[in-house]
Structures are given as structure tokens and as C-alpha cells.
Amino acid sequence: MTPAIWSNRIRREKQTLACMLRLYCKAHHGGKKSLCPACRKLLEHTWERLDFCPFENAKPVCVRCPHNCHASRDRAELRKVMRYAGPRLLWRHPLLALLHILDSKKHPQRSDST
Ligand code: SF4
Ligand SMILES: [Zn+2]
């Protein structure tokens, strides 16, 4: 992981989601080195939304976002993934988990607002 990933909020969020999905997929769908097709699709959809996130580096966690841009089906799936993988991330990827907890304290602020 390059140091830039820590300062680039969107890249870090992508990395966090990929780690969480790997934990979830391994436990629920038998995914080993790669994600199952459903989890891969969810990751791709989520990354696409992140590419257009208007908050950029000031991005809040999606669950607290007033402008939740994920499709409702993806949102429900992501909630399940977070519920399972959130606590486990702390053991597997403590730095990502800690930064995610800090992000969850942030208030949403668009990058174009002054
Ligand atoms: S839900 Fe909100 S924070 Fe998450 S990607 Fe969409 S706009 Fe950005
Ligand atoms: Zn899966």
C-alpha cells in the first residue's frame, strides 16, 4: 500500500471496501483469493459511485451521507457487509479500521462549498 492511499480519501475508501468485501465474501460465499461474482459486482458499483463522490477528500462515511448515491439494493448489501466486516477489520487491517472510525465522526461537507 503506497503512502498516498492514506491521504487520498477516495482511494482509501476503495481499499477499505475491498478489504471488507473480501472478509465478507470469504465467510459467506466461500470466496478465497478473488471475490464471488455478486461481491465483485457490488465492489465495482461502489467504486463507480466513489469516482463521482462530490465530497472528495472531505467524504463522510456513506451511511451518514445526506446524498446517498448508492442504489437501494446495493445500500442494503453494503449494510450487511459493514455489519459483518466492520468489527473484523479492526483485527485484520487495524489502521484502515481506525481511519474508518475517524471518518465516521466527520460531518459531510462538499469539496466545492466554501
Ligand atoms: S453515498 Fe455520499 S459519501 Fe458515499 S459515495 Fe455517494 S455521495 Fe459520496
Ligand atoms: Zn461474495
Tab-separated table of N, CA, C and O and ligand atoms in Angstrom:
chain	number	residue	atom	x	y	z
A	1	MET	N	0.836	-1.195	0.000
A	1	MET	CA	0.000	0.000	0.000
A	1	MET	C	0.875	1.252	0.000
A	1	MET	O	1.758	1.351	0.830
A	2	THR	N	0.663	2.174	-0.939
A	2	THR	CA	1.514	3.355	-1.004
A	2	THR	C	1.059	4.380	0.034
A	2	THR	O	-0.107	4.407	0.401
A	3	PRO	N	1.990	5.258	0.495
A	3	PRO	CA	1.590	6.265	1.492
A	3	PRO	C	0.446	7.157	1.005
A	3	PRO	O	-0.355	7.616	1.792
A	4	ALA	N	0.369	7.397	-0.336
A	4	ALA	CA	-0.679	8.289	-0.869
A	4	ALA	C	-2.072	7.805	-0.510
A	4	ALA	O	-2.998	8.596	-0.399
A	5	ILE	N	-2.189	6.508	-0.301
A	5	ILE	CA	-3.524	5.967	-0.024
A	5	ILE	C	-4.078	6.529	1.283
A	5	ILE	O	-5.280	6.660	1.461
A	6	TRP	N	-3.203	6.904	2.205
A	6	TRP	CA	-3.680	7.428	3.491
A	6	TRP	C	-4.211	8.833	3.354
A	6	TRP	O	-5.085	9.240	4.101
A	7	SER	N	-3.661	9.600	2.419
A	7	SER	CA	-4.111	10.986	2.291
A	7	SER	C	-5.225	11.135	1.263
A	7	SER	O	-5.947	12.122	1.287
A	8	ASN	N	-5.369	10.178	0.363
A	8	ASN	CA	-6.439	10.272	-0.634
A	8	ASN	C	-7.649	9.498	-0.123
A	8	ASN	O	-7.658	8.276	-0.113
A	9	ARG	N	-8.645	10.257	0.302
A	9	ARG	CA	-9.809	9.664	0.973
A	9	ARG	C	-10.547	8.655	0.090
A	9	ARG	O	-10.974	7.607	0.556
A	10	ILE	N	-10.713	8.974	-1.184
A	10	ILE	CA	-11.475	8.087	-2.074
A	10	ILE	C	-10.702	6.789	-2.293
A	10	ILE	O	-11.276	5.701	-2.231
A	11	ARG	N	-9.403	6.896	-2.506
A	11	ARG	CA	-8.600	5.677	-2.698
A	11	ARG	C	-8.622	4.815	-1.448
A	11	ARG	O	-8.697	3.603	-1.508
A	12	ARG	N	-8.561	5.482	-0.310
A	12	ARG	CA	-8.573	4.735	0.955
A	12	ARG	C	-9.920	4.041	1.154
A	12	ARG	O	-10.004	2.908	1.599
A	13	GLU	N	-10.998	4.744	0.798
A	13	GLU	CA	-12.334	4.140	0.933
A	13	GLU	C	-12.465	2.918	0.023
A	13	GLU	O	-13.031	1.899	0.409
A	14	LYS	N	-11.916	3.024	-1.178
A	14	LYS	CA	-11.957	1.883	-2.099
A	14	LYS	C	-11.216	0.699	-1.493
A	14	LYS	O	-11.679	-0.441	-1.550
A	15	GLN	N	-10.053	0.988	-0.927
A	15	GLN	CA	-9.249	-0.070	-0.306
A	15	GLN	C	-9.983	-0.694	0.879
A	15	GLN	O	-10.025	-1.924	1.032
A	16	THR	N	-10.591	0.151	1.712
A	16	THR	CA	-11.325	-0.344	2.888
A	16	THR	C	-12.475	-1.247	2.449
A	16	THR	O	-12.694	-2.324	2.998
A	17	LEU	N	-13.216	-0.800	1.440
A	17	LEU	CA	-14.349	-1.593	0.956
A	17	LEU	C	-13.899	-2.940	0.394
A	17	LEU	O	-14.541	-3.965	0.636
A	18	ALA	N	-12.796	-2.912	-0.349
A	18	ALA	CA	-12.287	-4.161	-0.925
A	18	ALA	C	-11.902	-5.132	0.200
A	18	ALA	O	-12.212	-6.322	0.126
A	19	CYS	N	-11.255	-4.624	1.250
A	19	CYS	CA	-10.866	-5.488	2.379
A	19	CYS	C	-12.104	-6.046	3.068
A	19	CYS	O	-12.170	-7.230	3.414
A	20	MET	N	-13.102	-5.188	3.294
A	20	MET	CA	-14.323	-5.636	3.969
A	20	MET	C	-15.048	-6.682	3.118
A	20	MET	O	-15.524	-7.692	3.634
A	21	LEU	N	-15.120	-6.446	1.828
A	21	LEU	CA	-15.810	-7.412	0.956
A	21	LEU	C	-15.081	-8.743	0.906
A	21	LEU	O	-15.714	-9.790	0.844
A	22	ARG	N	-13.748	-8.697	0.949
A	22	ARG	CA	-13.000	-9.965	0.954
A	22	ARG	C	-13.338	-10.773	2.208
A	22	ARG	O	-13.568	-11.968	2.139
A	23	LEU	N	-13.393	-10.083	3.372
A	23	LEU	CA	-13.734	-10.778	4.625
A	23	LEU	C	-15.142	-11.354	4.544
A	23	LEU	O	-15.392	-12.497	4.918
A	24	TYR	N	-16.067	-10.544	4.040
A	24	TYR	CA	-17.474	-10.963	3.966
A	24	TYR	C	-17.656	-12.111	2.985
A	24	TYR	O	-18.318	-13.108	3.279
A	25	CYS	N	-17.061	-11.986	1.817
A	25	CYS	CA	-17.221	-12.987	0.759
A	25	CYS	C	-16.618	-14.327	1.194
A	25	CYS	O	-17.218	-15.380	0.972
A	26	LYS	N	-15.460	-14.251	1.846
A	26	LYS	CA	-14.806	-15.487	2.303
A	26	LYS	C	-15.718	-16.234	3.285
A	26	LYS	O	-15.871	-17.454	3.201
A	27	ALA	N	-16.346	-15.480	4.195
A	27	ALA	CA	-17.186	-16.116	5.216
A	27	ALA	C	-18.550	-16.549	4.682
A	27	ALA	O	-19.094	-17.546	5.131
A	28	HIS	N	-19.103	-15.804	3.733
A	28	HIS	CA	-20.484	-16.078	3.306
A	28	HIS	C	-20.617	-16.776	1.963
A	28	HIS	O	-21.627	-17.410	1.698
A	29	HIS	N	-19.641	-16.609	1.093
A	29	HIS	CA	-19.779	-17.175	-0.257
A	29	HIS	C	-18.607	-18.074	-0.627
A	29	HIS	O	-18.465	-18.435	-1.797
A	30	GLY	N	-17.743	-18.328	0.306
A	30	GLY	CA	-16.604	-19.198	0.021
A	30	GLY	C	-15.552	-18.555	-0.874
A	30	GLY	O	-14.679	-19.250	-1.392
A	31	GLY	N	-15.642	-17.230	-1.049
A	31	GLY	CA	-14.646	-16.521	-1.873
A	31	GLY	C	-13.267	-16.662	-1.223
A	31	GLY	O	-13.137	-16.441	-0.036
A	32	LYS	N	-12.272	-17.033	-2.018
A	32	LYS	CA	-10.940	-17.203	-1.424
A	32	LYS	C	-10.034	-16.064	-1.877
A	32	LYS	O	-10.032	-15.002	-1.295
A	33	LYS	N	-9.268	-16.307	-2.961
A	33	LYS	CA	-8.355	-15.243	-3.404
A	33	LYS	C	-9.104	-14.139	-4.131
A	33	LYS	O	-8.696	-12.981	-4.133
A	34	SER	N	-10.206	-14.516	-4.810
A	34	SER	CA	-10.966	-13.485	-5.507
A	34	SER	C	-12.412	-13.496	-5.025
A	34	SER	O	-12.870	-14.464	-4.415
A	35	LEU	N	-13.084	-12.387	-5.284
A	35	LEU	CA	-14.476	-12.250	-4.839
A	35	LEU	C	-15.395	-13.071	-5.733
A	35	LEU	O	-15.096	-13.287	-6.910
A	36	CYS	N	-16.533	-13.487	-5.174
A	36	CYS	CA	-17.546	-14.165	-5.993
A	36	CYS	C	-18.149	-13.120	-6.950
A	36	CYS	O	-17.980	-11.908	-6.738
A	37	PRO	N	-18.857	-13.541	-8.002
A	37	PRO	CA	-19.390	-12.575	-8.968
A	37	PRO	C	-20.285	-11.504	-8.330
A	37	PRO	O	-20.213	-10.329	-8.705
A	38	ALA	N	-21.113	-11.885	-7.344
A	38	ALA	CA	-22.022	-10.900	-6.731
A	38	ALA	C	-21.235	-9.843	-5.958
A	38	ALA	O	-21.527	-8.641	-6.048
A	39	CYS	N	-20.232	-10.281	-5.206
A	39	CYS	CA	-19.431	-9.323	-4.430
A	39	CYS	C	-18.568	-8.466	-5.350
A	39	CYS	O	-18.378	-7.271	-5.108
A	40	ARG	N	-18.070	-9.061	-6.423
A	40	ARG	CA	-17.276	-8.308	-7.403
A	40	ARG	C	-18.131	-7.192	-8.019
A	40	ARG	O	-17.703	-6.056	-8.148
A	41	LYS	N	-19.378	-7.541	-8.340
A	41	LYS	CA	-20.295	-6.563	-8.938
A	41	LYS	C	-20.599	-5.421	-7.951
A	41	LYS	O	-20.603	-4.253	-8.321
A	42	LEU	N	-20.808	-5.817	-6.688
A	42	LEU	CA	-21.084	-4.800	-5.661
A	42	LEU	C	-19.883	-3.871	-5.510
A	42	LEU	O	-20.036	-2.651	-5.407
A	43	LEU	N	-18.681	-4.446	-5.519
A	43	LEU	CA	-17.469	-3.628	-5.397
A	43	LEU	C	-17.347	-2.673	-6.593
A	43	LEU	O	-17.054	-1.485	-6.428
A	44	GLU	N	-17.606	-3.194	-7.777
A	44	GLU	CA	-17.492	-2.346	-8.974
A	44	GLU	C	-18.500	-1.195	-8.921
A	44	GLU	O	-18.153	-0.046	-9.196
A	45	HIS	N	-19.755	-1.497	-8.551
A	45	HIS	CA	-20.779	-0.434	-8.448
A	45	HIS	C	-20.351	0.622	-7.439
A	45	HIS	O	-20.483	1.820	-7.685
A	46	THR	N	-19.843	0.152	-6.301
A	46	THR	CA	-19.482	1.077	-5.229
A	46	THR	C	-18.305	1.947	-5.642
A	46	THR	O	-18.299	3.160	-5.402
A	47	TRP	N	-17.324	1.339	-6.290
A	47	TRP	CA	-16.165	2.117	-6.744
A	47	TRP	C	-16.585	3.155	-7.790
A	47	TRP	O	-16.069	4.267	-7.818
A	48	GLU	N	-17.543	2.773	-8.656
A	48	GLU	CA	-18.031	3.733	-9.661
A	48	GLU	C	-18.648	4.945	-8.976
A	48	GLU	O	-18.418	6.086	-9.376
A	49	ARG	N	-19.455	4.707	-7.924
A	49	ARG	CA	-20.082	5.823	-7.209
A	49	ARG	C	-19.006	6.686	-6.552
A	49	ARG	O	-19.099	7.909	-6.534
A	50	LEU	N	-17.995	6.030	-5.987
A	50	LEU	CA	-16.924	6.774	-5.312
A	50	LEU	C	-16.174	7.681	-6.282
A	50	LEU	O	-15.728	8.766	-5.912
A	51	ASP	N	-16.049	7.237	-7.540
A	51	ASP	CA	-15.352	8.064	-8.534
A	51	ASP	C	-16.079	9.395	-8.763
A	51	ASP	O	-15.468	10.363	-9.206
A	52	PHE	N	-17.384	9.417	-8.482
A	52	PHE	CA	-18.155	10.646	-8.692
A	52	PHE	C	-18.596	11.293	-7.384
A	52	PHE	O	-19.474	12.155	-7.390
A	53	CYS	N	-18.012	10.873	-6.274
A	53	CYS	CA	-18.428	11.422	-4.976
A	53	CYS	C	-18.117	12.922	-4.924
A	53	CYS	O	-16.963	13.324	-5.101
A	54	PRO	N	-19.137	13.775	-4.682
A	54	PRO	CA	-18.896	15.222	-4.684
A	54	PRO	C	-18.096	15.707	-3.479
A	54	PRO	O	-17.614	16.837	-3.464
A	55	PHE	N	-17.944	14.857	-2.466
A	55	PHE	CA	-17.243	15.284	-1.249
A	55	PHE	C	-15.730	15.112	-1.342
A	55	PHE	O	-14.990	15.673	-0.530
A	56	GLU	N	-15.295	14.300	-2.285
A	56	GLU	CA	-13.865	14.043	-2.495
A	56	GLU	C	-13.130	13.778	-1.177
A	56	GLU	O	-13.551	12.923	-0.422
A	57	ASN	N	-12.071	14.559	-0.881
A	57	ASN	CA	-11.280	14.251	0.328
A	57	ASN	C	-12.035	14.521	1.630
A	57	ASN	O	-11.608	14.062	2.689
A	58	ALA	N	-13.147	15.258	1.557
A	58	ALA	CA	-13.938	15.526	2.767
A	58	ALA	C	-15.084	14.533	2.892
A	58	ALA	O	-16.036	14.766	3.634
A	59	LYS	N	-14.981	13.446	2.174
A	59	LYS	CA	-16.061	12.449	2.139
A	59	LYS	C	-16.399	11.917	3.535
A	59	LYS	O	-15.521	11.503	4.275
A	60	PRO	N	-17.703	11.926	3.882
A	60	PRO	CA	-18.110	11.273	5.130
A	60	PRO	C	-18.241	9.771	4.862
A	60	PRO	O	-18.035	9.334	3.727
A	61	VAL	N	-18.613	8.980	5.857
A	61	VAL	CA	-18.927	7.579	5.546
A	61	VAL	C	-20.285	7.594	4.831
A	61	VAL	O	-21.149	8.413	5.144
A	62	CYS	N	-20.462	6.703	3.870
A	62	CYS	CA	-21.662	6.743	3.030
A	62	CYS	C	-22.938	6.628	3.854
A	62	CYS	O	-23.945	7.260	3.524
A	63	VAL	N	-22.894	5.864	4.938
A	63	VAL	CA	-24.105	5.649	5.726
A	63	VAL	C	-24.604	6.954	6.362
A	63	VAL	O	-25.789	7.094	6.640
A	64	ARG	N	-23.722	7.942	6.541
A	64	ARG	CA	-24.126	9.226	7.125
A	64	ARG	C	-24.291	10.307	6.059
A	64	ARG	O	-24.463	11.475	6.373
A	65	CYS	N	-24.214	9.920	4.809
A	65	CYS	CA	-24.254	10.905	3.731
A	65	CYS	C	-25.696	11.353	3.455
A	65	CYS	O	-26.580	10.519	3.312
A	66	PRO	N	-25.924	12.678	3.369
A	66	PRO	CA	-27.284	13.167	3.098
A	66	PRO	C	-27.701	12.920	1.646
A	66	PRO	O	-28.872	13.027	1.301
A	67	HIS	N	-26.719	12.598	0.807
A	67	HIS	CA	-26.968	12.473	-0.616
A	67	HIS	C	-26.568	11.055	-1.018
A	67	HIS	O	-25.712	10.850	-1.845
A	68	ASN	N	-27.160	10.058	-0.346
A	68	ASN	CA	-26.698	8.685	-0.585
A	68	ASN	C	-26.939	8.284	-2.028
A	68	ASN	O	-28.079	8.201	-2.484
A	69	CYS	N	-25.868	8.072	-2.739
A	69	CYS	CA	-25.963	7.876	-4.189
A	69	CYS	C	-26.018	6.412	-4.600
A	69	CYS	O	-26.120	6.115	-5.780
A	70	HIS	N	-25.936	5.498	-3.637
A	70	HIS	CA	-25.954	4.076	-3.996
A	70	HIS	C	-27.382	3.603	-4.263
A	70	HIS	O	-28.317	4.079	-3.619
A	71	ALA	N	-27.524	2.664	-5.177
A	71	ALA	CA	-28.833	2.072	-5.444
A	71	ALA	C	-29.305	1.392	-4.162
A	71	ALA	O	-28.482	0.889	-3.390
A	72	SER	N	-30.627	1.381	-3.932
A	72	SER	CA	-31.112	0.869	-2.641
A	72	SER	C	-30.709	-0.587	-2.399
A	72	SER	O	-30.421	-0.975	-1.279
A	73	ARG	N	-30.646	-1.389	-3.462
A	73	ARG	CA	-30.238	-2.797	-3.284
A	73	ARG	C	-28.770	-2.873	-2.831
A	73	ARG	O	-28.427	-3.619	-1.927
A	74	ASP	N	-27.927	-2.071	-3.483
A	74	ASP	CA	-26.505	-2.049	-3.096
A	74	ASP	C	-26.358	-1.549	-1.658
A	74	ASP	O	-25.536	-2.056	-0.892
A	75	ARG	N	-27.176	-0.535	-1.310
A	75	ARG	CA	-27.096	0.039	0.040
A	75	ARG	C	-27.406	-1.037	1.086
A	75	ARG	O	-26.725	-1.158	2.089
A	76	ALA	N	-28.432	-1.831	0.819
A	76	ALA	CA	-28.809	-2.894	1.759
A	76	ALA	C	-27.686	-3.929	1.862
A	76	ALA	O	-27.346	-4.398	2.951
A	77	GLU	N	-27.092	-4.283	0.731
A	77	GLU	CA	-25.992	-5.258	0.745
A	77	GLU	C	-24.789	-4.693	1.489
A	77	GLU	O	-24.147	-5.378	2.273
A	78	LEU	N	-24.490	-3.428	1.238
A	78	LEU	CA	-23.332	-2.801	1.898
A	78	LEU	C	-23.527	-2.766	3.412
A	78	LEU	O	-22.573	-2.965	4.167
A	79	ARG	N	-24.752	-2.537	3.839
A	79	ARG	CA	-25.031	-2.530	5.276
A	79	ARG	C	-24.699	-3.894	5.884
A	79	ARG	O	-24.106	-3.977	6.943
A	80	LYS	N	-25.078	-4.957	5.180
A	80	LYS	CA	-24.786	-6.319	5.676
A	80	LYS	C	-23.274	-6.549	5.741
A	80	LYS	O	-22.753	-7.105	6.703
A	81	VAL	N	-22.594	-6.111	4.680
A	81	VAL	CA	-21.129	-6.289	4.626
A	81	VAL	C	-20.470	-5.540	5.781
A	81	VAL	O	-19.617	-6.083	6.491
A	82	MET	N	-20.888	-4.289	5.998
A	82	MET	CA	-20.292	-3.455	7.069
A	82	MET	C	-20.541	-4.081	8.439
A	82	MET	O	-19.656	-4.091	9.286
A	83	ARG	N	-21.764	-4.565	8.628
A	83	ARG	CA	-22.109	-5.141	9.934
A	83	ARG	C	-21.208	-6.343	10.234
A	83	ARG	O	-20.732	-6.507	11.335
A	84	TYR	N	-20.948	-7.148	9.214
A	84	TYR	CA	-20.110	-8.332	9.441
A	84	TYR	C	-18.626	-7.949	9.501
A	84	TYR	O	-17.907	-8.336	10.422
A	85	ALA	N	-18.184	-7.191	8.501
A	85	ALA	CA	-16.735	-6.997	8.347
A	85	ALA	C	-16.179	-5.851	9.187
A	85	ALA	O	-14.989	-5.852	9.492
A	86	GLY	N	-17.032	-4.890	9.577
A	86	GLY	CA	-16.548	-3.738	10.352
A	86	GLY	C	-15.731	-4.161	11.571
A	86	GLY	O	-14.562	-3.789	11.692
A	87	PRO	N	-16.320	-4.942	12.496
A	87	PRO	CA	-15.551	-5.318	13.694
A	87	PRO	C	-14.335	-6.180	13.363
A	87	PRO	O	-13.300	-6.082	14.020
A	88	ARG	N	-14.425	-7.001	12.317
A	88	ARG	CA	-13.309	-7.893	11.958
A	88	ARG	C	-12.163	-7.129	11.317
A	88	ARG	O	-11.009	-7.539	11.384
A	89	LEU	N	-12.490	-6.015	10.697
A	89	LEU	CA	-11.446	-5.206	10.044
A	89	LEU	C	-10.416	-4.728	11.061
A	89	LEU	O	-9.238	-4.569	10.745
A	90	LEU	N	-10.891	-4.480	12.266
A	90	LEU	CA	-10.014	-3.991	13.330
A	90	LEU	C	-8.852	-4.960	13.589
A	90	LEU	O	-7.746	-4.541	13.886
A	91	TRP	N	-9.104	-6.247	13.459
A	91	TRP	CA	-8.054	-7.243	13.680
A	91	TRP	C	-7.192	-7.442	12.454
A	91	TRP	O	-5.987	-7.620	12.560
A	92	ARG	N	-7.844	-7.415	11.277
A	92	ARG	CA	-7.103	-7.721	10.045
A	92	ARG	C	-6.344	-6.504	9.504
A	92	ARG	O	-5.255	-6.625	8.980
A	93	HIS	N	-7.009	-5.333	9.559
A	93	HIS	CA	-6.406	-4.121	8.987
A	93	HIS	C	-6.641	-2.973	9.979
A	93	HIS	O	-7.474	-2.102	9.732
A	94	PRO	N	-5.915	-2.988	11.110
A	94	PRO	CA	-6.225	-2.022	12.177
A	94	PRO	C	-6.122	-0.557	11.763
A	94	PRO	O	-6.944	0.260	12.194
A	95	LEU	N	-5.149	-0.221	10.912
A	95	LEU	CA	-5.005	1.182	10.526
A	95	LEU	C	-6.189	1.644	9.675
A	95	LEU	O	-6.764	2.713	9.906
A	96	LEU	N	-6.580	0.797	8.707
A	96	LEU	CA	-7.746	1.145	7.880
A	96	LEU	C	-8.987	1.269	8.760
A	96	LEU	O	-9.807	2.170	8.575
A	97	ALA	N	-9.132	0.351	9.720
A	97	ALA	CA	-10.308	0.361	10.596
A	97	ALA	C	-10.330	1.634	11.443
A	97	ALA	O	-11.371	2.279	11.574
A	98	LEU	N	-9.167	2.006	11.969
A	98	LEU	CA	-9.090	3.206	12.808
A	98	LEU	C	-9.443	4.449	11.991
A	98	LEU	O	-10.225	5.309	12.435
A	99	LEU	N	-8.902	4.534	10.790
A	99	LEU	CA	-9.192	5.698	9.940
A	99	LEU	C	-10.671	5.727	9.565
A	99	LEU	O	-11.284	6.790	9.481
A	100	HIS	N	-11.270	4.546	9.371
A	100	HIS	CA	-12.692	4.472	9.045
A	100	HIS	C	-13.542	4.977	10.224
A	100	HIS	O	-14.521	5.697	10.034
A	101	ILE	N	-13.104	4.638	11.442
A	101	ILE	CA	-13.827	5.116	12.632
A	101	ILE	C	-13.726	6.638	12.710
A	101	ILE	O	-14.711	7.336	12.966
A	102	LEU	N	-12.530	7.180	12.436
A	102	LEU	CA	-12.357	8.635	12.466
A	102	LEU	C	-13.209	9.300	11.384
A	102	LEU	O	-13.839	10.330	11.603
A	103	ASP	N	-13.256	8.667	10.196
A	103	ASP	CA	-14.086	9.207	9.105
A	103	ASP	C	-15.558	9.251	9.505
A	103	ASP	O	-16.294	10.147	9.092
A	104	SER	N	-15.985	8.268	10.289
A	104	SER	CA	-17.398	8.201	10.649
A	104	SER	C	-17.798	9.346	11.585
A	104	SER	O	-18.977	9.602	11.782
A	105	LYS	N	-16.810	10.052	12.153
A	105	LYS	CA	-17.101	11.200	13.040
A	105	LYS	C	-17.228	12.497	12.253
A	105	LYS	O	-17.625	13.523	12.783
A	106	LYS	N	-16.836	12.434	10.961
A	106	LYS	CA	-16.844	13.660	10.151
A	106	LYS	C	-18.249	14.055	9.746
A	106	LYS	O	-19.093	13.197	9.512
A	107	HIS	N	-18.461	15.370	9.600
A	107	HIS	CA	-19.736	15.852	9.078
A	107	HIS	C	-19.576	16.067	7.585
A	107	HIS	O	-18.557	16.602	7.153
A	108	PRO	N	-20.575	15.662	6.809
A	108	PRO	CA	-20.454	15.809	5.357
A	108	PRO	C	-20.245	17.264	4.940
A	108	PRO	O	-20.925	18.148	5.432
A	109	GLN	N	-19.272	17.480	4.078
A	109	GLN	CA	-19.014	18.818	3.566
A	109	GLN	C	-18.534	18.686	2.137
A	109	GLN	O	-17.508	18.050	1.895
A	110	ARG	N	-19.286	19.269	1.204
A	110	ARG	CA	-18.913	19.133	-0.202
A	110	ARG	C	-17.607	19.861	-0.450
A	110	ARG	O	-17.331	20.886	0.132
A	111	SER	N	-16.795	19.294	-1.359
A	111	SER	CA	-15.490	19.901	-1.636
A	111	SER	C	-15.628	21.244	-2.337
A	111	SER	O	-14.745	22.072	-2.283
A	112	ASP	N	-16.800	21.523	-3.005
A	112	ASP	CA	-16.959	22.801	-3.710
A	112	ASP	C	-17.633	23.850	-2.835
A	112	ASP	O	-17.889	24.961	-3.258
A	113	SER	N	-17.970	23.493	-1.544
A	113	SER	CA	-18.584	24.501	-0.666
A	113	SER	C	-17.479	25.295	0.012
A	113	SER	O	-16.424	24.783	0.314
A	114	THR	N	-17.706	26.597	0.234
A	114	THR	CA	-16.676	27.426	0.882
A	114	THR	C	-17.226	28.085	2.126
A	114	THR	O	-18.384	28.197	2.313
B	1	SF4	S1	-23.079	7.996	-0.601
B	1	SF4	FE1	-22.374	10.096	-0.332
B	1	SF4	S2	-20.339	9.888	0.506
B	1	SF4	FE2	-20.873	7.898	-0.366
B	1	SF4	S3	-20.065	7.951	-2.446
B	1	SF4	FE3	-22.209	8.623	-2.555
B	1	SF4	S4	-22.095	10.865	-2.412
B	1	SF4	FE4	-20.128	10.065	-1.716
B	2	ZN	ZN	-19.164	-12.988	-2.319
